[in-house]
Structure formats: C-alpha cells, structure tokens
XYZ file of C-alpha atoms in Angstrom:
349
model
C 85.215 19.315 155.693
C 89.321 19.365 155.330
C 91.155 21.671 152.958
C 94.826 22.589 152.263
C 94.669 26.045 153.336
C 97.581 28.976 153.598
C 97.099 32.170 155.239
C 100.298 33.935 154.429
C 102.476 34.021 151.118
C 105.711 32.181 151.458
C 108.179 29.996 149.643
C 108.357 27.116 152.181
C 105.277 24.545 151.561
C 105.779 22.696 154.820
C 105.395 26.095 156.822
C 102.822 27.710 154.555
C 100.231 25.091 153.613
C 98.348 23.113 156.653
C 95.496 20.807 156.054
C 92.537 22.681 158.240
C 89.072 22.159 159.102
C 86.836 24.602 156.988
C 82.975 25.279 156.803
C 81.274 23.272 154.004
C 80.339 25.468 150.990
C 76.715 26.636 150.294
C 75.739 26.261 146.666
C 73.687 28.966 144.736
C 70.640 27.953 142.365
C 73.048 27.863 139.479
C 75.970 25.489 141.258
C 76.694 22.171 142.154
C 78.487 20.583 144.912
C 81.189 18.112 143.770
C 83.020 15.804 146.247
C 86.548 15.714 144.944
C 88.292 12.659 144.611
C 90.992 13.626 142.860
C 93.034 16.904 142.348
C 96.220 17.714 140.043
C 99.157 20.381 140.877
C 99.823 22.805 138.309
C 102.602 25.609 138.353
C 99.992 28.130 139.485
C 99.802 26.493 142.654
C 103.530 27.590 143.393
C 102.742 31.125 141.966
C 99.857 31.178 144.468
C 101.910 30.287 147.339
C 104.575 32.852 146.349
C 102.106 35.555 145.836
C 104.191 36.354 142.273
C 103.004 37.290 139.666
C 99.594 37.881 141.149
C 98.614 38.081 144.657
C 95.788 35.764 145.546
C 92.716 36.149 148.164
C 93.678 35.046 151.523
C 93.091 32.409 153.127
C 93.434 30.382 150.004
C 92.774 27.063 148.576
C 94.787 26.251 145.581
C 94.120 23.688 143.141
C 92.721 24.281 139.341
C 92.410 20.690 138.536
C 89.692 18.339 140.397
C 87.369 15.457 139.247
C 84.563 14.220 141.353
C 81.039 12.898 141.982
C 78.140 15.503 142.248
C 76.556 15.306 145.662
C 73.909 18.283 145.384
C 72.578 20.441 142.810
C 71.065 23.951 142.988
C 67.565 24.376 142.146
C 68.172 25.797 138.620
C 70.398 23.202 137.626
C 68.849 20.752 134.878
C 71.845 19.540 132.939
C 73.390 17.642 136.006
C 72.129 15.318 138.821
C 73.604 13.719 141.911
C 76.072 10.957 141.410
C 77.351 12.126 137.932
C 81.113 12.056 137.432
C 82.663 15.159 136.167
C 85.544 17.109 135.721
C 86.078 21.146 136.312
C 86.659 23.412 133.772
C 88.784 25.808 135.714
C 87.996 29.183 133.416
C 85.301 31.446 135.515
C 84.070 33.988 133.128
C 80.872 36.306 132.831
C 79.390 34.035 129.968
C 77.492 37.371 128.684
C 80.253 39.457 127.090
C 81.566 39.397 123.425
C 84.310 37.294 123.993
C 82.559 34.792 125.979
C 79.632 34.703 123.498
C 82.279 34.018 120.781
C 83.671 30.980 122.064
C 86.431 32.969 123.911
C 86.045 32.729 127.411
C 89.597 32.684 128.160
C 89.580 36.279 126.956
C 86.817 37.479 129.132
C 88.025 40.681 130.747
C 86.166 39.152 134.056
C 88.142 35.836 133.693
C 89.324 34.062 136.797
C 91.290 30.831 137.150
C 89.422 28.785 139.543
C 91.912 27.528 142.313
C 94.396 30.391 141.627
C 92.744 33.746 141.511
C 89.527 32.636 143.406
C 88.858 33.107 146.919
C 88.954 33.079 149.654
C 88.920 29.334 150.529
C 87.739 28.285 147.159
C 89.851 25.784 144.885
C 90.564 22.013 144.271
C 92.787 21.197 147.250
C 89.571 20.395 149.463
C 87.220 17.530 149.903
C 84.290 19.504 148.521
C 83.788 22.249 146.488
C 80.896 24.392 144.676
C 81.026 25.050 141.028
C 78.414 26.846 138.496
C 77.039 24.051 136.363
C 78.655 25.757 133.020
C 82.006 24.750 134.418
C 81.520 21.189 134.460
C 82.055 18.481 132.070
C 80.703 14.860 132.357
C 83.107 11.978 132.428
C 82.728 8.649 131.128
C 82.569 5.563 133.522
C 85.505 4.345 131.734
C 87.678 7.104 132.643
C 88.990 7.087 136.373
C 88.889 10.173 138.314
C 92.898 10.289 138.739
C 93.185 10.283 134.887
C 90.421 12.945 134.347
C 92.276 15.246 137.011
C 95.543 14.582 135.465
C 94.640 15.702 131.859
C 92.003 18.496 132.664
C 94.139 21.449 132.647
C 97.109 20.038 130.582
C 95.116 18.472 127.943
C 92.813 21.404 127.455
C 95.625 23.909 127.453
C 97.618 21.878 125.006
C 94.587 21.154 122.502
C 94.055 24.826 122.532
C 97.701 25.965 121.672
C 97.893 23.447 119.185
C 94.490 23.155 117.741
C 92.958 26.576 117.944
C 96.061 28.733 118.156
C 98.411 27.215 115.792
C 96.036 25.579 113.474
C 97.969 22.260 113.470
C 97.780 20.265 110.183
C 99.109 16.779 109.425
C 102.755 16.316 108.586
C 103.917 19.448 110.080
C 106.869 19.181 112.712
C 106.212 20.486 116.228
C 108.986 21.042 118.933
C 107.540 20.338 122.439
C 109.707 22.318 124.995
C 109.670 20.575 128.112
C 108.312 17.051 127.076
C 108.169 15.699 130.497
C 106.047 18.626 131.928
C 102.388 18.097 131.926
C 101.854 20.327 128.863
C 104.744 18.531 127.218
C 103.402 15.032 127.650
C 99.784 16.319 126.496
C 101.402 18.196 123.457
C 103.465 15.202 122.202
C 100.360 12.844 122.106
C 98.091 15.419 120.723
C 100.628 16.235 117.751
C 101.017 12.546 117.166
C 97.084 12.580 116.856
C 97.538 14.873 113.868
C 100.141 12.562 112.548
C 102.956 15.238 113.113
C 106.649 14.700 113.394
C 107.508 15.590 117.235
C 110.732 16.991 118.429
C 110.513 17.012 122.231
C 113.099 18.102 124.726
C 113.947 16.598 128.136
C 116.544 17.515 130.805
C 117.830 13.942 131.362
C 118.073 10.384 129.776
C 115.123 8.927 132.034
C 112.772 11.732 130.858
C 113.816 11.222 127.331
C 112.983 7.862 127.140
C 109.669 8.456 128.616
C 108.858 10.927 125.787
C 109.908 8.531 123.302
C 107.273 6.028 124.809
C 104.662 8.711 124.295
C 105.486 8.863 120.646
C 108.052 11.566 120.294
C 110.226 11.135 117.192
C 113.339 12.715 118.367
C 114.138 13.779 121.810
C 117.006 16.370 122.789
C 118.404 17.889 125.947
C 117.636 21.607 125.738
C 119.919 21.964 128.689
C 122.981 21.431 126.510
C 124.886 24.171 124.739
C 124.330 22.677 121.255
C 120.620 21.882 121.606
C 119.373 24.498 119.097
C 122.002 22.815 116.483
C 120.628 19.674 117.113
C 116.924 20.763 116.274
C 118.506 22.230 113.103
C 120.317 18.817 111.926
C 116.836 16.901 112.558
C 115.042 19.372 110.125
C 117.911 19.697 107.658
C 117.974 23.396 108.464
C 114.488 23.687 107.423
C 113.284 24.814 110.900
C 110.026 23.754 112.834
C 106.375 24.643 112.121
C 105.033 24.654 115.528
C 106.710 25.382 118.959
C 105.051 24.748 122.246
C 106.581 26.875 124.624
C 106.533 27.589 128.389
C 110.042 27.556 129.528
C 110.558 31.457 128.746
C 113.427 33.475 129.273
C 116.443 31.152 128.973
C 115.240 29.782 125.369
C 112.771 31.970 123.911
C 115.176 33.742 121.519
C 116.655 30.345 120.550
C 113.184 29.203 119.647
C 112.339 31.966 117.505
C 115.198 31.319 115.316
C 114.099 27.685 114.954
C 110.812 28.591 113.416
C 110.588 28.006 109.580
C 109.087 30.671 107.489
C 105.417 31.061 108.384
C 106.270 28.835 111.404
C 104.107 29.575 114.708
C 105.355 29.810 118.291
C 102.742 29.231 121.138
C 103.663 30.492 124.640
C 101.779 29.651 127.791
C 104.356 30.283 130.622
C 107.501 31.286 131.481
C 109.196 29.203 134.415
C 112.514 30.466 133.800
C 111.785 34.125 133.730
C 109.111 36.478 132.123
C 111.696 38.985 130.233
C 113.306 38.247 127.053
C 114.876 39.654 123.953
C 114.477 38.384 120.240
C 116.067 39.386 116.936
C 113.393 41.172 114.962
C 114.636 40.324 111.731
C 113.644 36.740 112.299
C 109.904 37.945 112.903
C 109.376 40.072 109.638
C 111.920 38.483 107.375
C 110.374 34.998 107.951
C 106.940 35.984 108.730
C 106.657 33.933 111.881
C 103.874 33.911 114.436
C 104.474 34.533 118.069
C 101.174 33.732 119.984
C 100.029 33.804 123.626
C 97.569 31.120 125.149
C 96.164 30.626 128.313
C 93.868 27.602 129.360
C 91.007 26.704 126.871
C 87.138 26.496 126.364
C 85.107 24.037 128.129
C 84.421 22.550 124.646
C 88.365 21.846 124.221
C 88.117 20.210 127.796
C 85.308 17.903 126.503
C 87.507 17.164 123.454
C 90.318 16.065 125.486
C 88.336 14.024 127.831
C 86.593 12.327 124.939
C 89.937 11.200 123.450
C 91.486 10.274 126.502
C 88.447 7.989 127.176
C 89.128 6.326 123.711
C 92.390 5.554 124.771
C 94.260 8.120 122.507
C 95.580 10.242 124.980
C 97.127 8.821 127.950
C 97.360 11.030 131.151
C 100.678 10.510 132.607
C 101.010 10.482 136.554
C 104.249 10.752 138.303
C 103.067 10.683 141.920
C 99.910 10.183 143.800
C 99.938 11.584 147.254
C 97.504 11.409 150.162
C 95.955 14.779 151.381
C 98.217 15.172 154.301
C 101.322 15.381 152.062
C 100.091 18.223 150.009
C 103.445 20.365 150.828
C 105.455 17.552 149.326
C 103.599 17.747 146.082
C 104.485 21.459 146.021
C 108.116 20.704 146.833
C 108.208 18.359 143.763
C 106.618 20.968 141.798
C 109.364 23.353 142.612
C 112.314 20.998 142.129
C 110.820 19.714 138.752
C 112.257 16.382 139.033
C 108.710 14.492 138.204
C 107.572 13.311 134.875
C 103.905 14.102 134.213
C 101.039 15.011 136.848
C 101.257 15.053 140.611
C 98.162 14.326 142.140
C 96.350 14.544 145.485
C 93.508 12.380 146.829
C 91.550 14.829 148.996
C 89.433 11.896 150.614
C 92.517 9.965 151.945
C 94.551 12.152 154.805
C-alpha cells in the first residue's frame, strides 16, 4: 500500500514527506483493517514533522483523523463486520486503568494519540490502517467519508471542551478564539446548539463572514490592538462565561481578563507559544476556572457523528487534496490561510 512517510525531522514538507510503498499492516485478533477513504490534517501533523514538542517514532506516518471502510476483522471482533463504514477514535489507551474505567480515557497514563505518537508507520495518511475495535465508531450512510473525517477530531475535542469541561448551559456567552480553525468552526456550532450567544474571532473579513454563516452572533478581529475592548463592549463589561482557547501565548492574558465572575477558560492548544503570564488577581478575585482539555471520549465522538448526520453540525472543508499533494496540505496548515479542514484522499494519488 502507499503511505505518506517521513524518515527525518524537518520544517520543509516537500523535502521531508514522501509517498512510499510500505507493507500492508497485519491485524491482531482484536483489530480491524480499514481502507481509508478520507483523512484530515491537524496541527499535530506539523508538530510531528517538526519533532517538537514531542519526538515521534521514525519512520513516521501522520494523520489522526480518518474515516473508511472495514475490509477485514480479527477473530475476536464481534461488534464490527466487513463492509461497515467507520470513523476512527484516535485516543489509544489501556482500557483497564481507573481513568479509562471512569470514562476518562484521555487521562490514561499510557495514552497515545494515534497518527501522532504512534509508530513506526502507523497513522491516517495511508491507504489502509489497523485499529483496535474499541477505537471505531460507525457512521451512518447519509454521512460522507469526507464529512466524517473533517469533524471527527475537532468535533470530539470541541464537544469535550464545551460540554464535559466547561459544562455549557443555554443563554451563556461563549468566546471562540480562532473561529476559522477546525476547533473554532465546530465550537461555534456546538455553542449554538445550546442556544448560547457566540462571539468568534477571525483574522480577516472573509473568515469573519464565514463565522457569521456558521451562526456566530458577533465576530471581531483578534489581531487588532483593541480586540479585547470590543468584547467588553459586546458584553456590556460583564465579560464572557466560556472561552475556547487554542491560540496560546499572545492572547492568553487578555482572555483571562475577559472572563466574568465564575467564568471558564478551556485551553486545548498554543499555536503562538507555550509560555504565558496572567494577573493572578483575576483568578482569585473573580473565581474563574482555567481548564486544560485534550481530545475526548469515544462516546463524545459518537455524539458528534450523530448530530452531524442530523444536519445540526456542519463539517467545514476548505480543501480536498489527492494523496500525491500531501506536502501542500502541511504547507497550508503552517501558513494558516485556510478556513475549516484540509482533507486528503489516500485512494487517489
């Protein structure tokens, strides 16, 4: 089979990542073989290539978002059969520890993000992959492989941030940083499912208009010096209830100041840098909550797949690339000019 492989760390996708012929994987008794019809990019695909902040096994196949068709099943698999359409839950955990058994598989000490920390040669940027049957979610016939791949990681992560971590409630005000990102587009729609007022941020007029089309009530440019003041004006100086954060260093202190008393900031990334400072007075005088979040549960992925199949969440796809242009997708991710998800079609070279 063919796969997008890199054998060294680097920052130039066209030089580092190549389409290669690799051996077909062999499935274990509890695994299935999936023919991958669509894969989606995430920022961790860049981190893997950069070798920072975590070094990955080499040779490496990236890709933590994927959907496809089961082509064979292991002898112990009873819940799935050949021909079924599935999305992959990329959180690999032990399934027997206290965290796993209390529905927190993302907190498992042995957790690995499939397609990022796994390998060698095990990820979604390939024509076939093997997965434990516990890491699959069936997708309905009315949901395309592209839509399933586009919503899987970002939808599950956003649902976990808003519902499980922030405990979102109707009529709250939610600030979604980077509304044009995968997390941003999913978070806007999930917050509107809960009848919340959504303030999104975007870096240009085109992205702002698209955020409005997803249901955002207000959109501001977080690259302007007075962006924080505009949020205060919208909330009449009351602040926001929930902030969805993945920008990091450049905006984190301002975001903390924008929380209302008892408000919650949930962070799942730091694209502008990992180190930041905050004024601790905002933390204890206002009783705010600053929470970390990573991925989500298989049940949350199933929830997102359901609402997407019902038309309540719309996967936002910017570009669909043939497999031979895998490096172009990584360059687009690095430049940040896209709105929504970038997809690969591994079966089309």
